[in-house]
Coordinates of C-alpha atoms and ligand atoms in Angstrom, one line a residue:
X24 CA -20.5 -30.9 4.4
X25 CA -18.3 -28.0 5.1
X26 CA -14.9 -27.5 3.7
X27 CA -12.7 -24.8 5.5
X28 CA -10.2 -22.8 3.3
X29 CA -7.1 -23.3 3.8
X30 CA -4.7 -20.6 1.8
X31 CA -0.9 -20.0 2.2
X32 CA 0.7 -17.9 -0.5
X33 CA 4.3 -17.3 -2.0
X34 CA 5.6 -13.4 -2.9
X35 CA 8.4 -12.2 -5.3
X36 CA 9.4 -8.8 -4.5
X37 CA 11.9 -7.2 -7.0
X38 CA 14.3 -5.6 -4.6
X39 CA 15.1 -1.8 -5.0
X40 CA 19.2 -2.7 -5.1
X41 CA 21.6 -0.1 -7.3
X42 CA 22.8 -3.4 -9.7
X43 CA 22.0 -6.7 -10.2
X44 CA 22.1 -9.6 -7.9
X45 CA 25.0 -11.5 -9.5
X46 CA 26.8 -8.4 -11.9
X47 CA 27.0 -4.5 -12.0
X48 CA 24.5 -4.4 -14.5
X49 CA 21.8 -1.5 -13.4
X50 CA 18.8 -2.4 -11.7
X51 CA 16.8 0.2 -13.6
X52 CA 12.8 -1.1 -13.8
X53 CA 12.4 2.0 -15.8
X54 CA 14.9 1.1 -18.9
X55 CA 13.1 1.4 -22.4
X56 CA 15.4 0.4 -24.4
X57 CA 15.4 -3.6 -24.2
X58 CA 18.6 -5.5 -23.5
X59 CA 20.3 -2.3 -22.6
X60 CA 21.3 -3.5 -19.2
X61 CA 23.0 -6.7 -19.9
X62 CA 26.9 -7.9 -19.5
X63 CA 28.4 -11.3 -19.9
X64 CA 27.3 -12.3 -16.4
X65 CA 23.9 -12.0 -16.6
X66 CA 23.7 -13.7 -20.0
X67 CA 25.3 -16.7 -19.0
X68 CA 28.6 -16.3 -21.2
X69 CA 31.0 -19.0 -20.7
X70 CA 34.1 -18.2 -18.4
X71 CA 32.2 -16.0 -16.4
X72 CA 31.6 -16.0 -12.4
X73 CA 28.8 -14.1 -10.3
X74 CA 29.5 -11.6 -7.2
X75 CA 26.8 -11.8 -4.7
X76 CA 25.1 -8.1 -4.0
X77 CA 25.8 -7.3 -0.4
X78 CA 23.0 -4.8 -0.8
X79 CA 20.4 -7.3 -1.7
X80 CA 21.8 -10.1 1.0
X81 CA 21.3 -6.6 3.6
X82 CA 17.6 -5.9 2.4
X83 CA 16.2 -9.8 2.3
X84 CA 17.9 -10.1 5.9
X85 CA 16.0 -6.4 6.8
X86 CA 12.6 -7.7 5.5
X87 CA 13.0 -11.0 7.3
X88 CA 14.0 -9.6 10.5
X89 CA 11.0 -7.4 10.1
X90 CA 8.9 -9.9 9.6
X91 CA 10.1 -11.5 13.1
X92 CA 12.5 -14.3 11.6
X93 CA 15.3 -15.8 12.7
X94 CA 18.3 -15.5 10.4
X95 CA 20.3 -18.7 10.2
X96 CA 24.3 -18.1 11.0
X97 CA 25.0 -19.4 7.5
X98 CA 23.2 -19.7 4.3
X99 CA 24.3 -20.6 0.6
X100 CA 22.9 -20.4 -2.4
X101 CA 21.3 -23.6 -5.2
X102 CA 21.3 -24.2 -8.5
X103 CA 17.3 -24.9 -10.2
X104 CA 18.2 -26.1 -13.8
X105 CA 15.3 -25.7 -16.4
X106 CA 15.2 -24.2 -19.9
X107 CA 13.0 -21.6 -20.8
X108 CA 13.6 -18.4 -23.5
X109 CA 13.8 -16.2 -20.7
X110 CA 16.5 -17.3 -18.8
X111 CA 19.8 -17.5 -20.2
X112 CA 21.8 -19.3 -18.2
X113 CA 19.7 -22.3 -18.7
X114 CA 19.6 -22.4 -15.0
X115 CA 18.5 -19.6 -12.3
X116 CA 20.7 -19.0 -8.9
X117 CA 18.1 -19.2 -6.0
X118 CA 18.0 -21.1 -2.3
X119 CA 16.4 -24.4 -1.8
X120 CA 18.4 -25.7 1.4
X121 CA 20.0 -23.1 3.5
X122 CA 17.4 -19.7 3.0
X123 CA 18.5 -16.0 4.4
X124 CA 15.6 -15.8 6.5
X125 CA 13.2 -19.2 8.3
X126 CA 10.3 -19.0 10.7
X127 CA 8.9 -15.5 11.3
X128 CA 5.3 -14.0 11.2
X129 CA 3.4 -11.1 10.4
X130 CA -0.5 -10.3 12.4
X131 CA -2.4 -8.9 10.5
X132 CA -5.6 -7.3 11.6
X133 CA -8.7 -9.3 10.5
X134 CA -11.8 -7.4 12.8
X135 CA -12.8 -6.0 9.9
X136 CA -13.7 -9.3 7.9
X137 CA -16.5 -9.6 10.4
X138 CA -14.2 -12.0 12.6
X139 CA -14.3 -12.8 16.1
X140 CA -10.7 -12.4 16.4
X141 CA -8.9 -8.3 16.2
X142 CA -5.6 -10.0 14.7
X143 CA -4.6 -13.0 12.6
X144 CA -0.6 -14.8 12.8
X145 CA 0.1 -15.7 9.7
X146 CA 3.8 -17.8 9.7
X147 CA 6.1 -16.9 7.3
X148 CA 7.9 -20.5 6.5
X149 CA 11.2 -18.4 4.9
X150 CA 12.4 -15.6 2.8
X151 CA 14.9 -16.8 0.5
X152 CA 16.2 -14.4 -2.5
X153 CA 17.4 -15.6 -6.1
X154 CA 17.4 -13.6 -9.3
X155 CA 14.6 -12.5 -11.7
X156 CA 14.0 -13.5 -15.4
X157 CA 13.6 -11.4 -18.6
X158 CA 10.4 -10.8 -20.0
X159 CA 8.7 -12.2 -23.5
X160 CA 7.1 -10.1 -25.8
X161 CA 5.2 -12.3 -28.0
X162 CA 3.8 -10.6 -31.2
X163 CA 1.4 -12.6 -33.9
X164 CA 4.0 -15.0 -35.5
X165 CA 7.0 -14.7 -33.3
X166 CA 8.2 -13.9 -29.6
X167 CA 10.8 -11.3 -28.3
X168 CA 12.6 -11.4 -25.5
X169 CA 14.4 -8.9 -23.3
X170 CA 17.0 -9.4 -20.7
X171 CA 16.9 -6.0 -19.0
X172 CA 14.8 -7.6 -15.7
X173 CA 17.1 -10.9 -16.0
X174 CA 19.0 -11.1 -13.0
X175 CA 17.6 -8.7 -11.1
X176 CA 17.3 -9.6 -7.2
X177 CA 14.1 -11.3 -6.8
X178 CA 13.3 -12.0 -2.9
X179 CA 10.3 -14.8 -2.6
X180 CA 8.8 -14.8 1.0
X181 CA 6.7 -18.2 1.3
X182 CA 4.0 -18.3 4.1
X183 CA 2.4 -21.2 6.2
X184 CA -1.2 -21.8 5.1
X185 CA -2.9 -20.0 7.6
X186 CA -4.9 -17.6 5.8
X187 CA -8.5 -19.1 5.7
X188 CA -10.4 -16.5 3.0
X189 CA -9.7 -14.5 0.2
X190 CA -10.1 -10.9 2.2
X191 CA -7.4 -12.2 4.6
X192 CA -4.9 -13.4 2.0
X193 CA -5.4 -9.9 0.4
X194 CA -5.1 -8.0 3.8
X195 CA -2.1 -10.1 4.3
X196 CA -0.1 -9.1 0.3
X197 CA -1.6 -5.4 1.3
X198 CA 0.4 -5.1 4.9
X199 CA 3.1 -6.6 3.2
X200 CA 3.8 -4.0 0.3
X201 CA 3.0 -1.3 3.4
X202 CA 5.9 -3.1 5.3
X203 CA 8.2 -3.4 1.7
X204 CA 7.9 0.0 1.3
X205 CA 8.3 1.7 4.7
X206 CA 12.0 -0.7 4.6
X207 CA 12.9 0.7 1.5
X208 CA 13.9 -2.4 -0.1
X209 CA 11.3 -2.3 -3.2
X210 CA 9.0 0.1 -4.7
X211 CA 6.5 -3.4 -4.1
X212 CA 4.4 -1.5 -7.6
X213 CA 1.6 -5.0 -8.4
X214 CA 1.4 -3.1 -11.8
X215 CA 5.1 -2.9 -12.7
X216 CA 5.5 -6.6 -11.6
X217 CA 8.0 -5.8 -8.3
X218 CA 5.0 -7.4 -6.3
X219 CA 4.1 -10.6 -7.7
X220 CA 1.7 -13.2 -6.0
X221 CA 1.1 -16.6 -5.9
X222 CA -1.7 -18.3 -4.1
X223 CA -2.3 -22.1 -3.1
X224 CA -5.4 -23.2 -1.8
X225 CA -6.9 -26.0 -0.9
X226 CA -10.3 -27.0 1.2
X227 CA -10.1 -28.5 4.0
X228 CA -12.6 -31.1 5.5
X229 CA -12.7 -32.3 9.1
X230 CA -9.2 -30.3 10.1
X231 CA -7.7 -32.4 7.3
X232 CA -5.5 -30.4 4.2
X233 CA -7.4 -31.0 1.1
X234 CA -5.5 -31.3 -2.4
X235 CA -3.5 -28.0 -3.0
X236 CA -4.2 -25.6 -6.0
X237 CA -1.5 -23.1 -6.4
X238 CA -2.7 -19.9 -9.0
X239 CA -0.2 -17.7 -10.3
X240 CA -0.4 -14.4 -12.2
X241 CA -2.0 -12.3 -9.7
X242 CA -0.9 -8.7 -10.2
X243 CA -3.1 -6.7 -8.5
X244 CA -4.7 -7.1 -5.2
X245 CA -8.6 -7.2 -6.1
X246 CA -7.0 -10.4 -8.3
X247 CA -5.4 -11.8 -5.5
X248 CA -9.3 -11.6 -3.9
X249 CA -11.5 -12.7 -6.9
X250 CA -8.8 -15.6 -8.0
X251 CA -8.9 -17.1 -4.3
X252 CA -13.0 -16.8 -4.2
X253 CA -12.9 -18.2 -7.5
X254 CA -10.6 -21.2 -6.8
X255 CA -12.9 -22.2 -3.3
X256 CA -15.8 -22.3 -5.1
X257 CA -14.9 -24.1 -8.1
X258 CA -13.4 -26.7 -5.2
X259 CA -16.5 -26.6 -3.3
X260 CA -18.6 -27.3 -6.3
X261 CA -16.0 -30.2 -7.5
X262 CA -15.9 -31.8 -3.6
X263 CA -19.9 -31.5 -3.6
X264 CA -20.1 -33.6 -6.9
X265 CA -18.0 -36.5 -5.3
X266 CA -15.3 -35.6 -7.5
X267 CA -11.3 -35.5 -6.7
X268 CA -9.8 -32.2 -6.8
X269 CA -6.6 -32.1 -9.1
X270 CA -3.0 -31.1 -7.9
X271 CA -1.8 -28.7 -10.5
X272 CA -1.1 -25.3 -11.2
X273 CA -3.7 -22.7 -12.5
X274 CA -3.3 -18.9 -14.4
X275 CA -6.1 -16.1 -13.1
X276 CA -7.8 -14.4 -15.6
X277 CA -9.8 -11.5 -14.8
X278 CA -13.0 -10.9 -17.3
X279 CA -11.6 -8.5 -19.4
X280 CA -8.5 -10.6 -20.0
X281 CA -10.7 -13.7 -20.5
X282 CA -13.1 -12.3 -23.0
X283 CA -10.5 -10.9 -24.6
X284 CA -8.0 -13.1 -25.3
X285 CA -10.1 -16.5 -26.6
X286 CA -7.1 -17.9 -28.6
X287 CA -5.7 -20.4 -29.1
X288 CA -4.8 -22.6 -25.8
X289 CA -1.5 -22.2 -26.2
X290 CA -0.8 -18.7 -26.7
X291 CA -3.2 -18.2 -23.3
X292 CA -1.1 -20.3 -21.2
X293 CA 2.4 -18.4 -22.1
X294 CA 1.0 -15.0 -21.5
X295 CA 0.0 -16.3 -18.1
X296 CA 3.5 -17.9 -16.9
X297 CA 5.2 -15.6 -14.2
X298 CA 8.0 -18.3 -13.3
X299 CA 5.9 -21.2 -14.6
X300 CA 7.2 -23.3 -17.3
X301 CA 4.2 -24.9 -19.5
X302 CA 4.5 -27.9 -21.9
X303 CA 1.1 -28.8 -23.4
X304 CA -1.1 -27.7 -20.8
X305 CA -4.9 -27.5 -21.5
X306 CA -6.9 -24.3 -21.2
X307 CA -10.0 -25.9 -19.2
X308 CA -12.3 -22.4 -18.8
X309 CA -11.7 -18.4 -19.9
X310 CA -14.3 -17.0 -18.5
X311 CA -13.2 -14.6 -15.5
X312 CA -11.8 -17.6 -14.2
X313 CA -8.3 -19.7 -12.8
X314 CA -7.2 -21.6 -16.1
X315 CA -5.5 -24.9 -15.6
X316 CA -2.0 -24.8 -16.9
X317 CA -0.2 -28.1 -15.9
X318 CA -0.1 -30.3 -13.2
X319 CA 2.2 -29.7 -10.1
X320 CA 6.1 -30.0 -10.7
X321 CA 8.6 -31.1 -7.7
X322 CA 11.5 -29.5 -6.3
X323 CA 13.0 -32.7 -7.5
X324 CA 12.1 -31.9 -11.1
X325 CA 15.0 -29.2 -10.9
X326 CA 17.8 -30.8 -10.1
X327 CA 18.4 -28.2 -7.7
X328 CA 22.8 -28.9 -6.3
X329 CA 24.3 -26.1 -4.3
X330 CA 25.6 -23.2 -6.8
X331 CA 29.8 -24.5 -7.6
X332 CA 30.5 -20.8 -8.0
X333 CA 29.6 -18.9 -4.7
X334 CA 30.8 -19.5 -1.9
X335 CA 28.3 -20.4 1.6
X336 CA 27.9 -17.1 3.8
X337 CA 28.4 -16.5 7.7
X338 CA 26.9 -14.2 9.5
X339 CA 27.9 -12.8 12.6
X340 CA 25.2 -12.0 15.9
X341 CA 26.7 -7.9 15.5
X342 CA 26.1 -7.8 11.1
X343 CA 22.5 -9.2 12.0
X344 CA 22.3 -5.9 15.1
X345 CA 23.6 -3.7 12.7
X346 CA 21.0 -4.2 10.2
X347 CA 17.9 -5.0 12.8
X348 CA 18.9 -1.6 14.0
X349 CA 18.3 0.4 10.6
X350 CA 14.7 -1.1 10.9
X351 CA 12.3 2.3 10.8
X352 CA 8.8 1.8 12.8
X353 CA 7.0 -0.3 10.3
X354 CA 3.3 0.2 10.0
X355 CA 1.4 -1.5 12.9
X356 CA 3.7 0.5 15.4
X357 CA 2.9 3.9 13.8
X358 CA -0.6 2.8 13.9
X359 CA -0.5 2.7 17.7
X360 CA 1.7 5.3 18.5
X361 CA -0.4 7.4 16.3
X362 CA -3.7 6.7 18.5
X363 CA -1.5 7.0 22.0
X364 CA 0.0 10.2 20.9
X365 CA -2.7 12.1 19.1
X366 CA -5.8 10.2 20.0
X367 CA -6.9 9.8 16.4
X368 CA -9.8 7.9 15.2
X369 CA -9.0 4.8 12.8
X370 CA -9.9 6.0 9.8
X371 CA -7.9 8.8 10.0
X372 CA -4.7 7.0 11.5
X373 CA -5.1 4.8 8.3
X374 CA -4.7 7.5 5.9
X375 CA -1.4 8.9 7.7
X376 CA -0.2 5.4 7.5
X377 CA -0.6 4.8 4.2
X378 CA 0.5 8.0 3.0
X379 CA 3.7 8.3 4.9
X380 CA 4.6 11.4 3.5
X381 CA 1.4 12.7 4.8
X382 CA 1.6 11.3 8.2
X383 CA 5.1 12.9 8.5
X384 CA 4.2 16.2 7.5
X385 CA 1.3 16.1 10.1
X386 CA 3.7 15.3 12.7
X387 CA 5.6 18.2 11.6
X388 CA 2.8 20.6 11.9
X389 CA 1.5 19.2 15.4
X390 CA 5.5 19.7 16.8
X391 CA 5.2 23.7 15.4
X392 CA 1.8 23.9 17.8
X393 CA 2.7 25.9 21.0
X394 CA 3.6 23.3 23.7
X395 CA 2.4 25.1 26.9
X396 CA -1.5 24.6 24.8
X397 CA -4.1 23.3 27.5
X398 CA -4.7 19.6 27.1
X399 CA -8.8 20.6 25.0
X400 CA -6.8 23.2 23.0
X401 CA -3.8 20.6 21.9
X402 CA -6.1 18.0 20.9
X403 CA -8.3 20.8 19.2
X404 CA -5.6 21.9 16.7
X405 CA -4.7 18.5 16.0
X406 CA -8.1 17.4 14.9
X407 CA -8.3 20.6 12.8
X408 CA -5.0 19.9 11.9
X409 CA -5.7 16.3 10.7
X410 CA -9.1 17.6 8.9
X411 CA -7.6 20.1 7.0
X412 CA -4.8 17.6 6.3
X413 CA -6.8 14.4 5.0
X414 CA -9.8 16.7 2.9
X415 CA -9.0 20.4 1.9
X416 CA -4.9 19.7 1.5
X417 CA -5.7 16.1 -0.2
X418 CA -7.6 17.7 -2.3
X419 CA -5.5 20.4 -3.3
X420 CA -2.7 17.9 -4.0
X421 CA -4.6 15.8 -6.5
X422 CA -2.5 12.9 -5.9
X423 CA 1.0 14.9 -5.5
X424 CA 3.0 14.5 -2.3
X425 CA 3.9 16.5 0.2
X426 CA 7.5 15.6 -0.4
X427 CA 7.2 17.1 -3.7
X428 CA 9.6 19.6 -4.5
X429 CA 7.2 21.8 -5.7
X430 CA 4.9 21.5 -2.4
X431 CA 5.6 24.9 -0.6
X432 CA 3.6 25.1 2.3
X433 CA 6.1 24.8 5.5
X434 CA 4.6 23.0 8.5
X435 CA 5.3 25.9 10.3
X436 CA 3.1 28.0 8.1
X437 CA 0.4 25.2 8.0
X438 CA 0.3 25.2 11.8
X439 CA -0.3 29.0 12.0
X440 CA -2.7 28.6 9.4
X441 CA -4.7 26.2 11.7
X442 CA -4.2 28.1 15.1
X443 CA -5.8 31.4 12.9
X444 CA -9.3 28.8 12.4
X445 CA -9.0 27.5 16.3
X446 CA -8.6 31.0 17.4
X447 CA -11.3 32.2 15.5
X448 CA -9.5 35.0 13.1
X449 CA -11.1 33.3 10.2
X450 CA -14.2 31.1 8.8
X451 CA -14.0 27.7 8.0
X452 CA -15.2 29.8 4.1
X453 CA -12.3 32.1 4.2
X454 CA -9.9 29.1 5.3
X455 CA -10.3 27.6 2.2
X456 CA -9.7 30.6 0.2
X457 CA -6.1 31.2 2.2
X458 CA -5.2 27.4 2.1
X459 CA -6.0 27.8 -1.7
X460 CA -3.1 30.7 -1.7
X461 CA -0.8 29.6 0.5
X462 CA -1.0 26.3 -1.9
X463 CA 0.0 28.0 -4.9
X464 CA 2.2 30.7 -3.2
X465 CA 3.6 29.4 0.1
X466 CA 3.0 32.3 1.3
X467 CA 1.8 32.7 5.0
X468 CA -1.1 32.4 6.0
X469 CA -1.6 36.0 7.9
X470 CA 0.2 38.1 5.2
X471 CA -2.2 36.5 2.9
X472 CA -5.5 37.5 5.1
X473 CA -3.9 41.1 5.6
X474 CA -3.2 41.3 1.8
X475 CA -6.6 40.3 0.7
X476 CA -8.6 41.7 3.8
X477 CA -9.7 38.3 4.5
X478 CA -10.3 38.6 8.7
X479 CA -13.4 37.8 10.3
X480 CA -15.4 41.3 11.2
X481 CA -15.6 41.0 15.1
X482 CA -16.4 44.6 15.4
X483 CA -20.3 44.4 16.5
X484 CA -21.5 48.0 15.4
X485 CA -20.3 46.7 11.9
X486 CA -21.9 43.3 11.9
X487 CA -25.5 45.4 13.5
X488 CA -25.2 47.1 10.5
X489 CA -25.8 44.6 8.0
X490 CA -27.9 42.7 10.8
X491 CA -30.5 45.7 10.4
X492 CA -29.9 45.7 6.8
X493 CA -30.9 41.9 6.4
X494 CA -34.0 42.1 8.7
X495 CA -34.8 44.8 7.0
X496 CA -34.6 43.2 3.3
X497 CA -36.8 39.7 4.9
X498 CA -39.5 40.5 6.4
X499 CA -41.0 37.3 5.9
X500 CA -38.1 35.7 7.6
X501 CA -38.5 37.8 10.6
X502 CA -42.3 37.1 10.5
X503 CA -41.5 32.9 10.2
X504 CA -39.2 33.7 13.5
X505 CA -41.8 35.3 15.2
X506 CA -44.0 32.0 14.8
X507 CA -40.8 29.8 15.8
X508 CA -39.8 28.9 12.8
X509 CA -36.2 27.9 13.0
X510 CA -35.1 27.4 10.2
X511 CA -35.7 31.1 10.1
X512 CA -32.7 31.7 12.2
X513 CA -30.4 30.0 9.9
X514 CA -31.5 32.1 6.7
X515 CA -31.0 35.1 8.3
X516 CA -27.7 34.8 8.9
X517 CA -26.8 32.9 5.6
X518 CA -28.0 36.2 4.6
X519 CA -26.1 37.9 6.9
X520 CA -22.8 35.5 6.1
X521 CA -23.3 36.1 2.4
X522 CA -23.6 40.2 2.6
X523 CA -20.2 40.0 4.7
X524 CA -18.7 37.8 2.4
X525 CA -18.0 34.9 5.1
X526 CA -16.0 37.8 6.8
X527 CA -18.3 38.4 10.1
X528 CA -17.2 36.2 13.2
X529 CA -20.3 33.6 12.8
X530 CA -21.1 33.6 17.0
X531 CA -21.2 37.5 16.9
X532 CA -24.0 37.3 14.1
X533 CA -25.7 34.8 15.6
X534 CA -25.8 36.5 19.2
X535 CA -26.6 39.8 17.9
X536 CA -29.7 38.5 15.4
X537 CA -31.6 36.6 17.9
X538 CA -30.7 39.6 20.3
X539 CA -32.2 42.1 17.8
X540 CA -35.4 39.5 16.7
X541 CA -36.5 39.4 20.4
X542 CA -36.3 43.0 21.0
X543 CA -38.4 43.4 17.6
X544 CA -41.2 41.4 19.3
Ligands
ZN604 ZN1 24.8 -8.1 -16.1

């Protein structure tokens, strides 16, 4: 029998707002001190009333109309009552009924997964936003709690199921942080928890939805992957044994976590709430594996009533134009304009796309290259451009940015630096040793070759010179030429290279040694 995954999955994105989402308290993810950025509203003092952040309403509405939705003329927010230590309130704001954002999509491309199909439409069911809880320290004997991230805007995008493997689910959260981050609503970091996933899955059989298994806790994208293989196999094997697959909720723990945290069941199952709320759950398996923490809970297990103190919102068809107009060209367009405009290969597109600084500095250089360039030499200079760009510059940078203040080259400086290579003033050897000064200088390019006499020798009666001096010093060489060794050819004028210092124009040398080897014959 063969069961066909079936995986949808639900994202919190902490939103990159100035304040919180009910108060004026900073949104500052980079506080230290805890319970710094609290007030009355945010700790749920009595008396007190929340403002709704226009800024975070803006961004949920900007991400959902990015992600093709419709946005519904009015929306209000609910009330979900539960206790846990990190909420204050004793209840958190959120949307149940009447979401910002309904029935939108995002393609990813899939081709790569060894597919038959280039793209996949995954539906994106809503994107509602609510407000973040604080975060529990818990030492050996007792717990802490700070209130800093307590109330922060949280904005949960919940998707159809229509992802069937593990690579496609983690494509999917992958294009999505691309898409967060080219908005500008979140910093979307998996490590610093602005990202958070959630995953249900549940196998299929006969086009029928098999029992759902929703795994929390994933904070990086490889544990997205390994959770979602884990959790179709351990349903496989369960399905193939006759058995009934459980509704509940499960924690990921990755091996290291696992083998090192073999405690007691219930200390495991707090560290690996997110929003989860656990009363006596059992820790079924620790070893690199989804951990059962109790079975599913219903919307109806809230209580959920529209929130008494804020009032429904309308929008209007111009507020929604306003905002769809801010929208920047998100990802998948920049990939195609990128391979229209300058013909790149994929790989290469990637990289500008991912590093967005990068790719915007590129486009800066290629607009500094002399329009009236022939069609071969244009696309020459940008595929030395983009070389240079994605190796020797990466390299340099070390992980900085181009956007760094501290990054001095100017576009115009790195285009002359590249017409110098395609015109053949220097060696791809002496390149590297300007791009190196012009990295720590800014200086440019041709004061730096005229300064450190760094051009290529095309004067031939110089370059014969050390020809003759070179054929001279191999005579063996010359004699494995003579036989047709070829191989021969290339020594010589390494040789020849290496006695000019990478300076002589490498055609010239290469001309004017076969010329002289034949007339030695
Ligand atoms: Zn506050």
């Amino acid at each position: 029998m063969d069961y066909q995954p079936i995986v949808g999955l639900e994202i919190h994105v902490e939103l990159n707002t100035k304040s919180k989402m009910f108060c004026s308290c900073g949104n500052n993810p980079n506080a230290v001190i805890p319970n710094s950025e609290i007030c009355p509203i945010c700790m749920g003092h009595p008396g007190v009333l929340p403002v709704i952040n226009e800024e975070a309403v803006k961004k949920t509405i900007k991400t959902g109309l990015a992600l093709n939705c419709q946005i519904p003329k009015c929306s209000k927010f609910d009330r979900k009552n539960y206790f846990y230590p990190d909420l204050p309130k004793g209840y958190q704001i959120s949307q149940l009924y009447m979401p910002f954002c309904k029935n939108g999509y995002l393609d990813i491309r899939v081709d790569s997964l060894s597919n038959s199909r280039k793209f996949a439409r995954v539906r994106i069911r809503e994107v509602h936003l609510e407000e973040d809880v604080g975060r529990l320290k818990h030492e050996k004997d007792y717990s802490l709690v700070d209130f800093n991230r307590a109330g922060i805007p949280l904005m949960e995008l919940v998707t159809e199921p229509d992802l069937n493997s593990a690579k496609e689910a983690r494509k999917f959260a992958e294009e999505l942080q691309l898409i967060l981050r080219y908005l500008d609503v979140s910093d979307a970091d998996m490590e610093k928890g602005q990202l958070r996933v959630e995953a249900n899955i549940s196998l299929g059989e006969k086009g029928k939805l098999g029992t759902k298994v929703e795994i929390k806790n994933l904070n990086s994208f490889r544990a997205v992957e390994k959770s979602i293989d884990y959790e179709i196999e351990r349903q496989t094997r369960i399905l193939k044994a006759g058995k009934k697959v459980i509704q509940e909720t499960r924690g990921w723990l990755d091996e290291a976590t696992a083998s090192s945290r073999r405690v007691a069941g219930a200390r495991v199952v707090d560290e690996l709430r997110s929003s989860s709320r656990v009363a006596g759950a059992r820790v079924v398996d620790v070893r690199g594996a989804t951990v059962s923490q109790r079975e599913k809970e219903y919307a109806h297990d809230y209580r959920y009533f529209p929130e008494p103190d804020l009032p429904p919102l309308h929008f209007e068809k111009e507020e929604i134009e306003k905002i769809r107009a801010e929208i920047p060209e998100l990802p998948q367009q920049k990939r195609e304009r990128f391979k229209r405009e300058y013909e790149l290969d994929g790989k290469s597109i990637e990289v500008f796309v991912q590093n967005k600084e990068l790719g915007e500095y590129f486009e800066k250089v290629v607009s500094e290259f002399e329009p009236r360039l022939s069609k071969e030499k244009l696309s020459k200079v940008i595929k030395l451009a983009t070389n240079y760009l994605i190796t020797d510059l990466q390299g340099l940078l070390k992980g900085a940015s181009v956007s760094d203040k501290n990054f001095l080259i100017t576009p115009e400086n790195f285009a002359e630096f590249i017409n110098l290579i395609a015109e053949e003033k220097i060696s791809s050897k002496i390149a590297k040793i300007v791009l190196e000064e012009m990295f720590k200088t800014g200086a440019d390019p041709s004061h730096i070759i005229q300064e450190k006499g760094l051009s290529l020798i095309t004067d031939e009666k110089k370059v014969e010179k050390v020809i003759q001096k070179v054929v001279a010093e191999n005579q063996k060489a010359v004699s494995d030429f003579k036989k047709g060794k070829g191989t021969a050819l290339q020594f010589l004028i390494g040789q020849v290279m290496a006695k000019t210092k990478g300076k002589a124009h490498p055609e010239i040398v290469k001309n004017l040694l076969t010329k002289i080897l034949k007339e030695l014959k």
